[in-house]
Amino acid sequence: QVQLVESGGGSVQTGGSLRLSCVVSGSIFSISNMRWYRQAPEKQREFVALIASDGSTNYADSVKGRFTISRDNAKMTMYLQMTSLKPEDTAVYYCNALRFSREYWGQGTQVTVSS
């Protein structure tokens, strides 16, 4: 089993910044890709960013150039640095880990961006 716990959400104004963290515990051996997703009210959950075990990254077009995903394997933590935040970034953000073709999810952290 893998447990994921997000933190760092909050309320900011347009143009502000936040850094989300996702602490990983449990059977962390062989965790490969890790991702951030988000879900806005009355919308489907959508992909935000991915970081592979080799450190390569990929981003949704909507956040490219504003968000940065990273991971600290020693601290077993994944991060999402969010800058130039917009009201449309308002959502619950979830971290996701893939281990042996099984996905694990955190409980989510709320990000609210006001105009």
mmCIF file of N, CA, C and O in Angstrom, residues 19-72:
data_model
loop_
_atom_site.group_PDB
_atom_site.id
_atom_site.type_symbol
_atom_site.label_atom_id
_atom_site.label_comp_id
_atom_site.label_asym_id
_atom_site.label_seq_id
_atom_site.Cartn_x
_atom_site.Cartn_y
_atom_site.Cartn_z
ATOM 1 N N ARG A 19 2.793 26.669 -2.922
ATOM 2 C CA ARG A 19 3.530 25.433 -3.152
ATOM 3 C C ARG A 19 2.810 24.292 -2.455
ATOM 4 O O ARG A 19 2.639 24.317 -1.229
ATOM 5 N N LEU A 20 2.405 23.333 -3.245
ATOM 6 C CA LEU A 20 1.755 22.143 -2.714
ATOM 7 C C LEU A 20 2.802 21.055 -2.472
ATOM 8 O O LEU A 20 3.780 20.951 -3.209
ATOM 9 N N SER A 21 2.560 20.270 -1.435
ATOM 10 C CA SER A 21 3.427 19.138 -1.123
ATOM 11 C C SER A 21 2.600 17.868 -1.075
ATOM 12 O O SER A 21 1.421 17.898 -0.705
ATOM 13 N N CYS A 22 3.236 16.764 -1.406
ATOM 14 C CA CYS A 22 2.599 15.455 -1.324
ATOM 15 C C CYS A 22 3.609 14.503 -0.699
ATOM 16 O O CYS A 22 4.623 14.164 -1.331
ATOM 17 N N VAL A 23 3.353 14.108 0.541
ATOM 18 C CA VAL A 23 4.248 13.196 1.241
ATOM 19 C C VAL A 23 3.811 11.766 0.977
ATOM 20 O O VAL A 23 2.630 11.429 1.122
ATOM 21 N N VAL A 24 4.770 10.935 0.609
ATOM 22 C CA VAL A 24 4.507 9.545 0.254
ATOM 23 C C VAL A 24 5.004 8.637 1.377
ATOM 24 O O VAL A 24 6.107 8.820 1.897
ATOM 25 N N SER A 25 4.208 7.671 1.747
ATOM 26 C CA SER A 25 4.625 6.692 2.753
ATOM 27 C C SER A 25 4.078 5.323 2.377
ATOM 28 O O SER A 25 3.260 5.185 1.476
ATOM 29 N N GLY A 26 4.553 4.321 3.101
ATOM 30 C CA GLY A 26 4.103 2.961 2.817
ATOM 31 C C GLY A 26 5.077 2.251 1.906
ATOM 32 O O GLY A 26 6.286 2.416 2.025
ATOM 33 N N SER A 27 4.568 1.477 0.995
ATOM 34 C CA SER A 27 5.392 0.690 0.080
ATOM 35 C C SER A 27 5.854 1.567 -1.080
ATOM 36 O O SER A 27 5.295 1.540 -2.168
ATOM 37 N N ILE A 28 6.887 2.358 -0.828
ATOM 38 C CA ILE A 28 7.318 3.336 -1.830
ATOM 39 C C ILE A 28 8.225 2.726 -2.882
ATOM 40 O O ILE A 28 8.492 3.349 -3.912
ATOM 41 N N PHE A 29 8.693 1.485 -2.621
ATOM 42 C CA PHE A 29 9.574 0.849 -3.587
ATOM 43 C C PHE A 29 8.845 0.679 -4.910
ATOM 44 O O PHE A 29 7.705 0.263 -4.966
ATOM 45 N N SER A 30 9.500 1.010 -5.979
ATOM 46 C CA SER A 30 8.975 0.844 -7.349
ATOM 47 C C SER A 30 7.859 1.818 -7.711
ATOM 48 O O SER A 30 7.121 1.582 -8.658
ATOM 49 N N ILE A 31 7.720 2.906 -6.966
ATOM 50 C CA ILE A 31 6.828 3.965 -7.442
ATOM 51 C C ILE A 31 7.476 4.583 -8.666
ATOM 52 O O ILE A 31 8.643 4.952 -8.636
ATOM 53 N N SER A 32 6.746 4.689 -9.738
ATOM 54 C CA SER A 32 7.302 5.257 -10.962
ATOM 55 C C SER A 32 6.791 6.678 -11.139
ATOM 56 O O SER A 32 7.214 7.590 -10.455
ATOM 57 N N ASN A 33 5.856 6.867 -12.031
ATOM 58 C CA ASN A 33 5.364 8.222 -12.291
ATOM 59 C C ASN A 33 4.520 8.746 -11.145
ATOM 60 O O ASN A 33 3.763 8.010 -10.514
ATOM 61 N N MET A 34 4.666 10.041 -10.906
ATOM 62 C CA MET A 34 3.801 10.728 -9.959
ATOM 63 C C MET A 34 3.191 11.929 -10.675
ATOM 64 O O MET A 34 3.837 12.559 -11.515
ATOM 65 N N ARG A 35 1.963 12.206 -10.330
ATOM 66 C CA ARG A 35 1.220 13.252 -11.030
ATOM 67 C C ARG A 35 0.449 14.128 -10.054
ATOM 68 O O ARG A 35 0.147 13.711 -8.934
ATOM 69 N N TRP A 36 0.149 15.329 -10.513
ATOM 70 C CA TRP A 36 -0.833 16.176 -9.859
ATOM 71 C C TRP A 36 -2.041 16.269 -10.790
ATOM 72 O O TRP A 36 -1.904 16.440 -12.008
ATOM 73 N N TYR A 37 -3.207 16.170 -10.190
ATOM 74 C CA TYR A 37 -4.476 16.392 -10.870
ATOM 75 C C TYR A 37 -5.234 17.467 -10.106
ATOM 76 O O TYR A 37 -4.905 17.784 -8.960
ATOM 77 N N ARG A 38 -6.265 17.998 -10.733
ATOM 78 C CA ARG A 38 -7.137 18.944 -10.038
ATOM 79 C C ARG A 38 -8.572 18.743 -10.499
ATOM 80 O O ARG A 38 -8.827 18.266 -11.609
ATOM 81 N N GLN A 39 -9.480 19.131 -9.631
ATOM 82 C CA GLN A 39 -10.904 19.037 -9.947
ATOM 83 C C GLN A 39 -11.608 20.279 -9.453
ATOM 84 O O GLN A 39 -11.655 20.531 -8.240
ATOM 85 N N ALA A 40 -12.138 21.043 -10.398
ATOM 86 C CA ALA A 40 -12.912 22.234 -10.070
ATOM 87 C C ALA A 40 -14.367 21.821 -9.857
ATOM 88 O O ALA A 40 -14.793 20.760 -10.322
ATOM 89 N N PRO A 41 -15.131 22.665 -9.161
ATOM 90 C CA PRO A 41 -16.546 22.339 -8.925
ATOM 91 C C PRO A 41 -17.287 22.050 -10.222
ATOM 92 O O PRO A 41 -17.152 22.784 -11.201
ATOM 93 N N GLU A 42 -18.017 20.946 -10.224
ATOM 94 C CA GLU A 42 -18.857 20.545 -11.355
ATOM 95 C C GLU A 42 -18.061 20.264 -12.619
ATOM 96 O O GLU A 42 -18.615 20.290 -13.725
ATOM 97 N N LYS A 43 -16.767 19.980 -12.468
ATOM 98 C CA LYS A 43 -15.946 19.619 -13.614
ATOM 99 C C LYS A 43 -15.259 18.289 -13.352
ATOM 100 O O LYS A 43 -15.129 17.866 -12.198
ATOM 101 N N GLN A 44 -14.801 17.661 -14.419
ATOM 102 C CA GLN A 44 -14.088 16.409 -14.267
ATOM 103 C C GLN A 44 -12.670 16.662 -13.782
ATOM 104 O O GLN A 44 -12.090 17.734 -14.002
ATOM 105 N N ARG A 45 -12.113 15.662 -13.126
ATOM 106 C CA ARG A 45 -10.728 15.758 -12.684
ATOM 107 C C ARG A 45 -9.827 15.832 -13.915
ATOM 108 O O ARG A 45 -10.028 15.097 -14.884
ATOM 109 N N GLU A 46 -8.839 16.732 -13.856
ATOM 110 C CA GLU A 46 -7.972 16.902 -15.010
ATOM 111 C C GLU A 46 -6.503 16.817 -14.622
ATOM 112 O O GLU A 46 -6.119 17.189 -13.511
ATOM 113 N N PHE A 47 -5.700 16.353 -15.559
ATOM 114 C CA PHE A 47 -4.264 16.240 -15.375
ATOM 115 C C PHE A 47 -3.627 17.623 -15.297
ATOM 116 O O PHE A 47 -4.002 18.530 -16.057
ATOM 117 N N VAL A 48 -2.663 17.772 -14.385
ATOM 118 C CA VAL A 48 -1.944 19.037 -14.248
ATOM 119 C C VAL A 48 -0.474 18.859 -14.633
ATOM 120 O O VAL A 48 0.049 19.586 -15.468
ATOM 121 N N ALA A 49 0.193 17.898 -13.990
ATOM 122 C CA ALA A 49 1.632 17.741 -14.217
ATOM 123 C C ALA A 49 2.061 16.337 -13.841
ATOM 124 O O ALA A 49 1.427 15.679 -13.014
ATOM 125 N N LEU A 50 3.148 15.907 -14.466
ATOM 126 C CA LEU A 50 3.721 14.573 -14.225
ATOM 127 C C LEU A 50 5.215 14.694 -14.011
ATOM 128 O O LEU A 50 5.884 15.521 -14.652
ATOM 129 N N ILE A 51 5.745 13.858 -13.119
ATOM 130 C CA ILE A 51 7.182 13.720 -12.983
ATOM 131 C C ILE A 51 7.492 12.226 -12.924
ATOM 132 O O ILE A 51 6.918 11.489 -12.121
ATOM 133 N N ALA A 52 8.366 11.797 -13.802
ATOM 134 C CA ALA A 52 8.728 10.388 -13.868
ATOM 135 C C ALA A 52 9.875 10.088 -12.900
ATOM 136 O O ALA A 52 10.482 11.002 -12.324
ATOM 137 N N SER A 53 10.170 8.807 -12.756
ATOM 138 C CA SER A 53 11.228 8.410 -11.831
ATOM 139 C C SER A 53 12.593 8.916 -12.278
ATOM 140 O O SER A 53 13.492 9.094 -11.448
ATOM 141 N N ASP A 54 12.735 9.189 -13.586
ATOM 142 C CA ASP A 54 14.011 9.722 -14.071
ATOM 143 C C ASP A 54 14.065 11.246 -14.014
ATOM 144 O O ASP A 54 15.044 11.851 -14.452
ATOM 145 N N GLY A 55 13.008 11.855 -13.464
ATOM 146 C CA GLY A 55 12.971 13.306 -13.309
ATOM 147 C C GLY A 55 12.374 14.061 -14.474
ATOM 148 O O GLY A 55 12.201 15.286 -14.383
ATOM 149 N N SER A 56 12.058 13.385 -15.547
ATOM 150 C CA SER A 56 11.438 14.076 -16.671
ATOM 151 C C SER A 56 10.035 14.534 -16.290
ATOM 152 O O SER A 56 9.379 13.917 -15.449
ATOM 153 N N THR A 57 9.602 15.635 -16.894
ATOM 154 C CA THR A 57 8.332 16.246 -16.511
ATOM 155 C C THR A 57 7.453 16.512 -17.729
ATOM 156 O O THR A 57 7.935 16.595 -18.864
ATOM 157 N N ASN A 58 6.181 16.678 -17.456
ATOM 158 C CA ASN A 58 5.216 17.014 -18.485
ATOM 159 C C ASN A 58 4.100 17.826 -17.836
ATOM 160 O O ASN A 58 3.773 17.591 -16.660
ATOM 161 N N TYR A 59 3.550 18.779 -18.579
ATOM 162 C CA TYR A 59 2.549 19.675 -18.008
ATOM 163 C C TYR A 59 1.342 19.819 -18.928
ATOM 164 O O TYR A 59 1.455 19.742 -20.163
ATOM 165 N N ALA A 60 0.205 20.079 -18.324
ATOM 166 C CA ALA A 60 -0.952 20.485 -19.096
ATOM 167 C C ALA A 60 -0.673 21.853 -19.704
ATOM 168 O O ALA A 60 0.015 22.685 -19.099
ATOM 169 N N ASP A 61 -1.204 22.084 -20.882
ATOM 170 C CA ASP A 61 -0.954 23.362 -21.556
ATOM 171 C C ASP A 61 -1.415 24.539 -20.706
ATOM 172 O O ASP A 61 -0.798 25.614 -20.729
ATOM 173 N N SER A 62 -2.458 24.347 -19.932
ATOM 174 C CA SER A 62 -3.034 25.442 -19.159
ATOM 175 C C SER A 62 -2.126 25.930 -18.032
ATOM 176 O O SER A 62 -2.308 27.039 -17.516
ATOM 177 N N VAL A 63 -1.147 25.114 -17.636
ATOM 178 C CA VAL A 63 -0.272 25.507 -16.519
ATOM 179 C C VAL A 63 1.183 25.638 -16.947
ATOM 180 O O VAL A 63 2.028 26.059 -16.144
ATOM 181 N N LYS A 64 1.484 25.288 -18.182
ATOM 182 C CA LYS A 64 2.860 25.309 -18.657
ATOM 183 C C LYS A 64 3.437 26.719 -18.520
ATOM 184 O O LYS A 64 2.809 27.713 -18.894
ATOM 185 N N GLY A 65 4.645 26.791 -17.950
ATOM 186 C CA GLY A 65 5.295 28.069 -17.749
ATOM 187 C C GLY A 65 4.941 28.742 -16.435
ATOM 188 O O GLY A 65 5.592 29.714 -16.033
ATOM 189 N N ARG A 66 3.916 28.245 -15.746
ATOM 190 C CA ARG A 66 3.504 28.830 -14.462
ATOM 191 C C ARG A 66 3.709 27.854 -13.301
ATOM 192 O O ARG A 66 3.969 28.290 -12.179
ATOM 193 N N PHE A 67 3.541 26.574 -13.553
ATOM 194 C CA PHE A 67 3.668 25.554 -12.504
ATOM 195 C C PHE A 67 4.945 24.755 -12.728
ATOM 196 O O PHE A 67 5.359 24.514 -13.874
ATOM 197 N N THR A 68 5.539 24.313 -11.623
ATOM 198 C CA THR A 68 6.728 23.465 -11.695
ATOM 199 C C THR A 68 6.554 22.282 -10.751
ATOM 200 O O THR A 68 6.311 22.474 -9.555
ATOM 201 N N ILE A 69 6.690 21.087 -11.293
ATOM 202 C CA ILE A 69 6.601 19.869 -10.491
ATOM 203 C C ILE A 69 8.007 19.388 -10.166
ATOM 204 O O ILE A 69 8.925 19.505 -11.000
ATOM 205 N N SER A 70 8.184 18.875 -8.966
ATOM 206 C CA SER A 70 9.485 18.347 -8.570
ATOM 207 C C SER A 70 9.266 17.259 -7.525
ATOM 208 O O SER A 70 8.167 17.106 -6.991
ATOM 209 N N ARG A 71 10.307 16.509 -7.272
ATOM 210 C CA ARG A 71 10.221 15.477 -6.241
ATOM 211 C C ARG A 71 11.552 15.391 -5.523
ATOM 212 O O ARG A 71 12.613 15.548 -6.126
ATOM 213 N N ASP A 72 11.490 15.132 -4.229
ATOM 214 C CA ASP A 72 12.668 14.933 -3.398
ATOM 215 C C ASP A 72 12.567 13.507 -2.883
ATOM 216 O O ASP A 72 11.827 13.227 -1.926
#
